[in-house]
């Protein structure tokens, strides 16, 4: 069914035919979260994008080893030159708890959110603190190969040496050696680095720093970039197929990962680098800082999105409506979160699920030949696969499914005739539709997720009735009844949210 797979490779900045190193198998490494605070929706966008990629590769029949790490040490709040603090250590200090309590808390939250979004679990989820030995070994290899130097117990990667070797440093991010060399910031007095673009691969711990390990150079901790080089090498080998992450990680994180792999084994880690684009809200980068004019921050936590408890949205949206919303844009495009777009996505999601139910209930009368309609359906199915094989173009494939929705609704309403399609085509359509929406796009039907077939519909029907009774009570100024309804629902953990388009309900 599927066309040849092509992927956009950030290394070459073009689409390439995908050829795995070992036939039938794929090694994929995706940079996971730094678990020092609640996972934000931007992170979720990136992980949902890679979930769709992973699902499609599995669908194509590949055996995929999907490694996604947890960063639990080494990610600094700024640069090592300015004495920046480790993000997890800082949180532990502020909350007066163990760093590993910080890690556990936010890692649990991250996992819960990944489950809510119905993402598949990676094959291996290694943690940086569990691989200190491998990281120390890699630092030693890099020093032995002459690509790193030690200063007062810390070890720095020599970027200029690598950059001089045929542009090996800077090729992913497009930084060129001339730019690196002319950087004039004189760090001689404040920094131990030979050059501003050099980066720490081992950092000597200050006395107050609690996350620390013995090493040949000092009691200290690894630099952030090192964990991904060490863990990808350990689980996928020195050269593997796909490396992914958000495009904000291209520089310095991924560029430095490549440098470390060259430095330690003279090898190029991944053949294909895939980068997802950023999540925006109302056209602006999502940010937690408060707008002085509106007093509102341009950010939203996933939980707030589900309950509707955020001034940027008029009501709550289900996780599957949000996942559908994410599928509507290509992983390399920015995604702009707005209330209007979410409402449209919610409608689209419901339409898709309803069409699937209609489709699965359709039965072919038995007589039918391959007419024009049959041909169109076959073509749309083929095109949906072609789109997914074209750098995982989920929004285009989704649009093909909606063309099929029109056909499905047409068959149900008898605008379109069964004698135009063969029974076999209906069988293929049923199978393809469920494969796409559930296996490849990873959606669940909310109506079924509520537990038991039809339970959600029953509840929703009752809620619509309650909402109407409340509305008429308010119109009649019968505040007693209106309040009783609200209080009773509150006790049942059901929230009502009044918006422009009426009242929505959600369950906590
Ligand atoms: P972090 O926990 O900051 O290391 O980020 C985890 C992953 O989420 C990385 O792959 C980031 O590139 C990605 N990411 C961070 N912010 C956003 C955003 N606004 N939109 C999409 N992906 C993001
Ligand atoms: Zn990484």
Coordinates of C-alpha atoms and ligand atoms in Angstrom, one line a residue:
X1 CA 0.0 0.0 0.0
X2 CA 2.7 2.5 0.9
X3 CA 5.0 4.5 -1.3
X4 CA 8.7 4.8 -0.7
X5 CA 9.4 6.7 2.5
X6 CA 11.2 10.0 2.3
X7 CA 12.2 12.2 5.2
X8 CA 13.4 15.7 5.6
X9 CA 16.9 15.5 6.9
X10 CA 18.0 18.6 8.8
X11 CA 21.7 17.7 8.1
X12 CA 21.3 18.1 4.4
X13 CA 18.3 20.4 4.6
X14 CA 16.4 18.3 2.0
X15 CA 14.1 15.4 1.6
X16 CA 15.9 12.1 1.2
X17 CA 14.8 8.6 0.5
X18 CA 14.9 6.7 3.8
X19 CA 17.2 3.7 3.8
X20 CA 17.8 2.1 7.2
X21 CA 21.2 0.8 8.1
X22 CA 19.9 -2.7 8.8
X23 CA 17.1 -3.9 6.6
X24 CA 13.8 -4.0 8.4
X25 CA 15.1 -2.4 11.6
X26 CA 15.3 1.2 12.7
X27 CA 17.1 2.8 15.6
X28 CA 15.5 6.1 16.6
X29 CA 16.7 8.5 19.4
X30 CA 14.6 11.4 20.5
X31 CA 15.7 13.9 23.1
X32 CA 13.3 13.7 26.1
X33 CA 12.3 16.2 28.7
X34 CA 14.3 17.8 31.4
X35 CA 12.2 16.9 34.4
X36 CA 12.4 20.0 36.6
X37 CA 8.9 21.4 36.0
X38 CA 5.6 20.4 34.7
X39 CA 5.7 19.3 31.0
X40 CA 4.3 22.1 28.8
X41 CA 2.2 21.8 25.8
X42 CA 5.1 22.6 23.5
X43 CA 7.0 19.6 24.7
X44 CA 3.8 17.5 24.2
X45 CA 3.6 18.7 20.6
X46 CA 7.1 17.4 19.9
X47 CA 6.5 14.1 21.6
X48 CA 3.1 13.6 19.9
X49 CA 4.8 14.4 16.5
X50 CA 7.4 11.7 17.1
X51 CA 4.7 9.3 18.3
X52 CA 3.0 9.6 14.9
X53 CA 6.4 9.1 13.2
X54 CA 7.1 6.0 15.4
X55 CA 3.6 4.6 14.8
X56 CA 3.9 5.0 11.0
X57 CA 7.3 3.3 11.0
X58 CA 5.8 0.4 13.0
X59 CA 2.9 0.4 10.6
X60 CA 5.3 0.0 7.7
X61 CA 6.5 -3.1 9.3
X62 CA 9.9 -1.9 10.7
X63 CA 11.2 -3.2 14.0
X64 CA 11.9 0.1 15.7
X65 CA 14.1 0.6 18.8
X66 CA 12.8 3.9 20.0
X67 CA 15.0 5.5 22.7
X68 CA 13.8 8.6 24.5
X69 CA 15.8 9.8 27.4
X70 CA 15.0 11.6 30.6
X71 CA 17.4 14.5 31.5
X72 CA 17.8 14.4 35.2
X73 CA 21.2 16.1 35.6
X74 CA 23.5 18.5 33.8
X75 CA 21.0 20.8 32.1
X76 CA 22.1 24.3 33.3
X77 CA 20.0 27.4 33.5
X78 CA 22.5 29.3 31.4
X79 CA 26.2 29.0 30.6
X80 CA 28.8 27.3 32.7
X81 CA 30.9 30.6 32.5
X82 CA 28.4 32.5 34.5
X83 CA 28.2 29.8 37.2
X84 CA 24.7 28.8 36.1
X85 CA 22.9 26.3 38.3
X86 CA 21.6 22.9 37.3
X87 CA 17.8 23.2 36.7
X88 CA 17.0 20.2 38.8
X89 CA 19.4 21.1 41.6
X90 CA 17.9 24.6 41.7
X91 CA 14.4 23.3 42.0
X92 CA 15.5 20.9 44.8
X93 CA 17.1 23.9 46.6
X94 CA 14.0 26.0 46.3
X95 CA 11.5 23.3 47.3
X96 CA 14.0 21.9 49.9
X97 CA 13.6 18.4 48.7
X98 CA 16.0 15.8 47.2
X99 CA 16.9 16.3 43.5
X100 CA 15.6 12.8 42.8
X101 CA 12.3 13.8 44.4
X102 CA 12.1 16.6 41.9
X103 CA 13.0 14.2 39.1
X104 CA 10.4 11.6 40.2
X105 CA 7.6 14.1 40.6
X106 CA 8.0 15.7 37.1
X107 CA 8.8 12.4 35.4
X108 CA 5.6 10.9 36.8
X109 CA 3.7 13.9 35.5
X110 CA 5.3 13.7 32.1
X111 CA 4.4 10.0 31.9
X112 CA 0.9 10.7 32.9
X113 CA 0.6 13.3 30.2
X114 CA 2.0 11.1 27.6
X115 CA -0.6 8.5 28.5
X116 CA -3.4 11.1 28.4
X117 CA -2.3 11.9 24.8
X118 CA -2.2 8.2 24.0
X119 CA 1.5 8.1 23.0
X120 CA 3.2 4.8 22.7
X121 CA 6.0 4.2 25.3
X122 CA 9.5 4.2 24.0
X123 CA 11.4 0.9 23.9
X124 CA 14.1 2.3 26.2
X125 CA 13.9 5.4 28.4
X126 CA 17.4 5.9 29.8
X127 CA 18.2 8.5 32.4
X128 CA 21.3 10.6 32.5
X129 CA 22.1 9.8 36.2
X130 CA 21.9 6.1 35.4
X131 CA 24.7 6.5 32.8
X132 CA 27.4 8.4 34.6
X133 CA 30.0 5.6 34.0
X134 CA 29.3 5.7 30.2
X135 CA 29.6 9.5 30.2
X136 CA 32.9 9.5 32.1
X137 CA 34.2 6.9 29.6
X138 CA 33.2 9.1 26.7
X139 CA 34.9 12.1 28.2
X140 CA 38.1 10.1 28.5
X141 CA 37.9 8.9 24.9
X142 CA 37.4 12.5 23.7
X143 CA 40.4 13.7 25.8
X144 CA 42.5 10.7 24.5
X145 CA 41.6 11.6 20.9
X146 CA 42.7 15.2 21.5
X147 CA 39.3 16.9 21.2
X148 CA 39.0 18.0 24.8
X149 CA 41.1 19.7 27.4
X150 CA 40.9 19.8 31.2
X151 CA 41.0 23.1 33.2
X152 CA 40.8 23.0 37.0
X153 CA 38.8 19.8 37.1
X154 CA 36.4 20.7 34.3
X155 CA 36.7 19.3 30.8
X156 CA 35.9 21.3 27.7
X157 CA 35.3 20.3 24.1
X158 CA 37.6 21.9 21.6
X159 CA 35.1 23.1 19.0
X160 CA 37.7 25.0 16.9
X161 CA 39.8 21.9 16.4
X162 CA 36.8 20.1 15.0
X163 CA 35.5 23.0 13.0
X164 CA 38.9 23.2 11.2
X165 CA 38.4 19.6 10.1
X166 CA 36.4 20.1 7.0
X167 CA 33.6 22.0 8.8
X168 CA 32.7 19.1 11.0
X169 CA 31.6 21.5 13.7
X170 CA 28.6 23.6 12.7
X171 CA 27.2 21.5 9.8
X172 CA 23.8 20.8 11.4
X173 CA 23.1 24.3 12.6
X174 CA 24.8 26.1 9.7
X175 CA 27.4 27.8 11.9
X176 CA 30.6 28.2 10.0
X177 CA 34.1 28.3 11.3
X178 CA 34.7 32.0 10.4
X179 CA 31.7 32.9 12.6
X180 CA 33.1 30.9 15.4
X181 CA 36.6 32.3 15.0
X182 CA 35.5 36.0 14.9
X183 CA 33.4 35.7 18.1
X184 CA 35.2 38.4 20.0
X185 CA 33.7 38.0 23.4
X186 CA 36.8 37.8 25.6
X187 CA 36.2 35.3 28.2
X188 CA 39.8 34.8 29.3
X189 CA 39.2 36.4 32.6
X190 CA 35.9 34.8 33.5
X191 CA 36.1 31.5 31.7
X192 CA 38.3 28.5 31.6
X193 CA 37.4 27.9 28.0
X194 CA 39.9 28.4 25.2
X195 CA 37.2 29.7 23.0
X196 CA 33.6 30.9 23.6
X197 CA 32.0 28.2 21.5
X198 CA 33.8 25.4 23.5
X199 CA 31.4 23.6 25.8
X200 CA 31.8 21.7 29.1
X201 CA 31.5 18.0 28.9
X202 CA 32.5 17.5 32.6
X203 CA 31.9 20.2 35.2
X204 CA 33.6 20.4 38.5
X205 CA 31.0 20.7 41.2
X206 CA 31.0 23.8 43.4
X207 CA 31.0 23.0 47.1
X208 CA 27.2 23.6 47.4
X209 CA 26.4 21.5 44.4
X210 CA 24.6 18.4 45.6
X211 CA 24.5 16.3 42.4
X212 CA 28.1 15.1 42.1
X213 CA 30.1 12.0 41.1
X214 CA 33.7 11.0 41.3
X215 CA 35.7 11.2 38.1
X216 CA 39.4 11.2 37.0
X217 CA 39.2 15.1 36.8
X218 CA 37.1 16.2 39.7
X219 CA 34.1 15.4 41.8
X220 CA 31.5 16.9 39.4
X221 CA 28.8 16.1 36.9
X222 CA 28.4 15.7 33.2
X223 CA 27.5 18.5 30.7
X224 CA 24.0 18.3 29.3
X225 CA 24.9 17.3 25.7
X226 CA 27.0 14.4 26.8
X227 CA 24.2 12.2 28.0
X228 CA 22.5 11.9 24.6
X229 CA 25.8 11.0 22.9
X230 CA 26.6 8.4 25.5
X231 CA 23.1 6.8 25.7
X232 CA 22.4 6.8 22.0
X233 CA 25.8 5.1 21.4
X234 CA 25.1 2.6 24.2
X235 CA 21.6 1.6 23.0
X236 CA 21.7 2.2 19.2
X237 CA 25.4 2.0 18.3
X238 CA 27.9 4.6 17.0
X239 CA 25.9 5.1 13.9
X240 CA 22.1 4.8 13.9
X241 CA 19.2 5.8 11.7
X242 CA 17.1 8.7 13.1
X243 CA 17.8 11.4 15.7
X244 CA 15.0 13.7 16.7
X245 CA 14.0 16.6 18.9
X246 CA 12.5 20.1 18.7
X247 CA 14.2 22.5 16.4
X248 CA 15.3 24.7 19.3
X249 CA 17.7 21.9 20.2
X250 CA 19.6 22.1 16.9
X251 CA 22.1 24.4 18.4
X252 CA 23.9 24.0 20.7
X253 CA 22.5 20.6 21.9
X254 CA 22.5 18.6 18.7
X255 CA 25.5 20.2 17.1
X256 CA 27.5 19.4 20.3
X257 CA 26.2 15.9 20.3
X258 CA 27.6 15.4 16.8
X259 CA 30.9 16.9 18.0
X260 CA 31.1 14.5 20.9
X261 CA 30.5 11.5 18.7
X262 CA 33.2 12.6 16.3
X263 CA 35.5 13.3 19.2
X264 CA 35.0 10.0 20.9
X265 CA 34.8 7.5 18.0
X266 CA 35.3 9.5 14.8
X267 CA 31.8 8.6 13.8
X268 CA 28.7 10.4 12.7
X269 CA 25.9 9.5 15.1
X270 CA 22.7 9.6 13.0
X271 CA 22.0 9.4 9.3
X272 CA 18.8 11.4 9.5
X273 CA 18.1 14.3 11.8
X274 CA 14.4 15.2 12.2
X275 CA 13.3 18.4 13.9
X276 CA 9.8 19.4 15.0
X277 CA 8.7 23.0 14.9
X278 CA 7.5 25.1 17.8
X279 CA 4.1 25.5 19.3
X280 CA 2.8 29.1 19.4
X281 CA -0.3 30.5 21.1
X282 CA -2.3 33.3 19.4
X283 CA 0.6 33.7 16.9
X284 CA 3.2 34.3 19.6
X285 CA 5.7 31.9 21.1
X286 CA 4.2 30.3 24.1
X287 CA 5.7 31.9 27.1
X288 CA 5.0 31.9 30.8
X289 CA 5.7 35.7 31.3
X290 CA 2.7 37.9 31.8
X291 CA 1.7 40.5 29.2
X292 CA 1.7 43.9 31.0
X293 CA -1.2 45.2 29.0
X294 CA -3.6 42.3 29.4
X295 CA -2.2 40.8 32.6
X296 CA -2.5 37.4 30.8
X297 CA 0.4 35.1 30.1
X298 CA 0.7 33.6 26.7
X299 CA 0.9 30.0 28.0
X300 CA -1.3 27.2 28.9
X301 CA -0.7 24.0 30.8
X302 CA -2.1 20.8 29.3
X303 CA -4.4 20.3 32.4
X304 CA -5.8 23.8 31.9
X305 CA -6.6 23.0 28.3
X306 CA -8.6 20.0 29.4
X307 CA -10.6 21.8 32.1
X308 CA -10.9 25.2 30.3
X309 CA -9.5 26.9 33.3
X310 CA -7.4 29.5 31.4
X311 CA -8.2 33.0 30.1
X312 CA -7.0 32.1 26.6
X313 CA -9.7 29.6 26.0
X314 CA -13.5 29.7 26.3
X315 CA -13.9 26.1 27.4
X316 CA -12.2 22.8 28.0
X317 CA -11.1 20.5 25.2
X318 CA -10.6 16.7 25.4
X319 CA -7.0 15.3 25.0
X320 CA -8.1 13.6 21.8
X321 CA -9.4 16.8 20.4
X322 CA -6.1 18.4 21.2
X323 CA -4.2 15.5 19.6
X324 CA -6.4 15.9 16.5
X325 CA -5.5 19.6 16.5
X326 CA -1.8 18.7 16.6
X327 CA -2.3 16.3 13.6
X328 CA -3.6 19.2 11.6
X329 CA -0.3 20.8 11.0
X330 CA 2.9 19.2 9.6
X331 CA 5.6 18.5 12.3
X332 CA 8.0 20.9 10.5
X333 CA 5.5 23.8 10.6
X334 CA 4.8 26.0 13.6
X335 CA 1.5 25.2 15.2
X336 CA -0.6 28.1 16.5
X337 CA -2.9 27.3 19.3
X338 CA -6.1 29.5 19.4
X339 CA -9.5 29.0 20.8
X340 CA -11.1 29.1 17.4
X341 CA -8.7 26.5 16.0
X342 CA -9.3 24.2 18.9
X343 CA -13.1 24.5 18.6
X344 CA -12.7 23.7 14.9
X345 CA -10.5 20.7 15.7
X346 CA -13.0 19.4 18.3
X347 CA -15.7 19.5 15.6
X348 CA -13.4 17.8 13.0
X349 CA -12.4 15.1 15.5
X350 CA -16.0 14.3 16.3
X351 CA -16.9 14.2 12.7
X352 CA -14.1 11.7 12.0
X353 CA -15.0 9.5 14.9
X354 CA -18.7 9.6 13.9
X355 CA -17.9 8.8 10.3
X356 CA -15.9 5.8 11.4
X357 CA -18.9 4.5 13.5
X358 CA -21.1 5.0 10.5
X359 CA -18.6 3.2 8.2
X360 CA -18.2 0.2 10.5
X361 CA -22.0 -0.2 10.5
X362 CA -22.4 0.0 6.8
X363 CA -23.0 -3.3 5.1
X364 CA -22.7 -4.0 1.4
X365 CA -25.9 -5.4 -0.2
X366 CA -23.7 -7.8 -2.2
X367 CA -24.1 -6.5 -5.7
X368 CA -21.7 -3.8 -6.9
X369 CA -19.1 -3.3 -9.5
X370 CA -15.9 -1.2 -9.5
X371 CA -17.4 2.1 -10.8
X372 CA -16.2 5.7 -10.5
X373 CA -16.8 5.8 -6.8
X374 CA -14.8 2.6 -6.2
X375 CA -11.9 4.2 -8.1
X376 CA -12.0 7.4 -6.1
X377 CA -12.1 5.5 -2.8
X378 CA -9.1 3.4 -3.8
X379 CA -7.2 6.4 -4.9
X380 CA -7.9 8.4 -1.7
X381 CA -6.6 5.4 0.3
X382 CA -3.5 5.2 -1.8
X383 CA -2.9 9.0 -1.5
X384 CA -3.3 8.9 2.3
X385 CA -0.4 6.5 2.4
X386 CA 1.6 8.5 -0.2
X387 CA 1.2 11.6 2.1
X388 CA 2.4 9.8 5.2
X389 CA 5.4 8.4 3.3
X390 CA 6.2 11.9 2.1
X391 CA 8.0 13.0 5.3
X392 CA 5.1 12.0 7.5
X393 CA 2.6 14.5 6.1
X394 CA -0.2 13.8 8.6
X395 CA -2.3 16.9 7.8
X396 CA -2.5 16.0 4.1
X397 CA -3.4 12.4 4.9
X398 CA -6.0 13.6 7.3
X399 CA -7.5 15.7 4.6
X400 CA -7.8 12.6 2.4
X401 CA -9.6 10.9 5.2
X402 CA -12.1 13.8 5.3
X403 CA -12.7 13.3 1.6
X404 CA -13.5 9.7 2.5
X405 CA -15.8 10.9 5.3
X406 CA -17.9 12.7 2.6
X407 CA -18.1 9.4 0.7
X408 CA -19.0 7.5 3.8
X409 CA -21.8 10.0 4.8
X410 CA -22.9 9.9 1.1
X411 CA -23.3 6.1 1.2
X412 CA -25.2 6.3 4.5
X413 CA -27.5 9.0 3.2
X414 CA -27.8 7.1 -0.1
X415 CA -26.6 10.1 -2.2
X416 CA -24.0 7.6 -3.3
X417 CA -24.8 4.1 -4.3
X418 CA -23.3 0.8 -3.2
X419 CA -23.6 -0.6 -6.7
X420 CA -20.7 1.7 -7.5
X421 CA -18.3 -0.1 -5.2
X422 CA -17.4 -3.7 -4.7
X423 CA -17.8 -5.4 -1.3
X424 CA -14.0 -5.8 -1.2
X425 CA -13.5 -2.1 -1.5
X426 CA -15.9 -1.5 1.5
X427 CA -13.9 -4.0 3.5
X428 CA -10.6 -2.3 2.6
X429 CA -12.1 1.1 3.4
X430 CA -13.2 -0.1 6.8
X431 CA -9.8 -1.5 7.6
X432 CA -7.9 1.4 6.3
X433 CA -10.0 3.9 8.2
X434 CA -9.5 2.3 11.6
X435 CA -5.8 1.7 10.9
X436 CA -5.3 5.4 10.1
X437 CA -7.2 7.0 12.9
X438 CA -6.3 4.6 15.7
X439 CA -3.0 2.9 14.8
X440 CA -1.2 5.6 12.8
X441 CA -2.7 8.9 14.1
X442 CA -3.1 7.4 17.6
X443 CA -6.5 8.8 18.3
X444 CA -9.0 7.2 20.7
X445 CA -12.7 7.7 20.5
X446 CA -13.6 9.8 23.5
X447 CA -17.1 8.5 23.3
X448 CA -15.8 5.0 24.0
X449 CA -13.0 6.1 26.3
X450 CA -15.6 7.2 28.9
X451 CA -16.0 3.5 29.5
X452 CA -18.4 1.0 27.9
X453 CA -19.9 1.5 24.5
X454 CA -22.3 4.5 24.3
X455 CA -21.8 5.5 28.0
X456 CA -20.4 8.9 27.0
X457 CA -23.3 9.6 24.6
X458 CA -25.8 8.8 27.4
X459 CA -24.0 11.1 29.8
X460 CA -23.6 13.8 27.2
X461 CA -27.4 13.6 26.4
X462 CA -28.2 13.9 30.0
X463 CA -25.9 16.9 30.4
X464 CA -27.4 18.7 27.5
X465 CA -30.7 18.3 29.1
X466 CA -29.4 19.6 32.5
X467 CA -27.8 22.6 30.7
X468 CA -31.1 23.4 29.0
X469 CA -33.0 23.2 32.3
X470 CA -30.4 25.5 33.9
X471 CA -30.7 28.0 31.1
X472 CA -34.4 28.2 31.3
X473 CA -34.2 28.5 35.1
X474 CA -31.9 31.5 34.7
X475 CA -34.1 33.1 32.1
X476 CA -37.0 32.7 34.5
X477 CA -34.8 34.2 37.3
X478 CA -35.2 30.9 39.2
X479 CA -31.8 31.3 40.9
X480 CA -32.5 28.5 43.4
X481 CA -32.8 25.8 40.7
X482 CA -29.8 27.2 38.8
X483 CA -27.7 27.1 41.9
X484 CA -28.8 23.7 42.9
X485 CA -27.8 22.4 39.4
X486 CA -24.4 24.0 39.6
X487 CA -23.7 22.7 43.2
X488 CA -24.9 19.2 42.4
X489 CA -22.7 19.0 39.4
X490 CA -19.8 20.4 41.3
X491 CA -20.2 17.6 43.9
X492 CA -20.1 15.1 41.0
X493 CA -16.9 16.9 39.8
X494 CA -18.6 18.1 36.6
X495 CA -17.8 21.6 35.6
X496 CA -19.9 23.9 33.4
X497 CA -18.3 26.6 31.4
X498 CA -20.4 29.3 29.7
X499 CA -19.0 30.6 26.4
X500 CA -20.1 32.4 23.3
X501 CA -21.3 29.2 21.7
X502 CA -23.2 28.0 24.7
X503 CA -22.4 26.0 27.8
X504 CA -19.8 23.2 27.7
X505 CA -19.3 20.6 30.4
X506 CA -16.3 18.7 31.4
X507 CA -15.4 16.1 34.1
X508 CA -12.4 16.7 36.3
Ligands
LIG1 P1 13.1 20.4 27.3 O1 12.4 19.7 28.4 O2 13.1 21.8 27.4 O3 14.5 19.8 27.1 O4 12.3 20.0 26.0 C1 11.8 18.7 25.6 C2 11.5 18.7 24.1 O5 10.4 19.6 23.9 C3 12.6 19.1 23.2 O6 12.6 18.3 22.1 C4 12.3 20.5 22.8 O7 12.8 20.9 21.6 C5 10.7 20.5 22.8 N1 10.1 21.8 22.9 C6 10.3 22.7 23.9 N2 9.5 23.8 23.7 C7 8.8 23.6 22.6 C8 7.7 24.3 21.9 N3 7.3 25.5 22.3 N4 7.1 23.7 20.9 C9 7.5 22.4 20.5 N5 8.5 21.7 21.1 C10 9.1 22.2 22.1
LIG2 ZN1 19.4 15.3 23.7

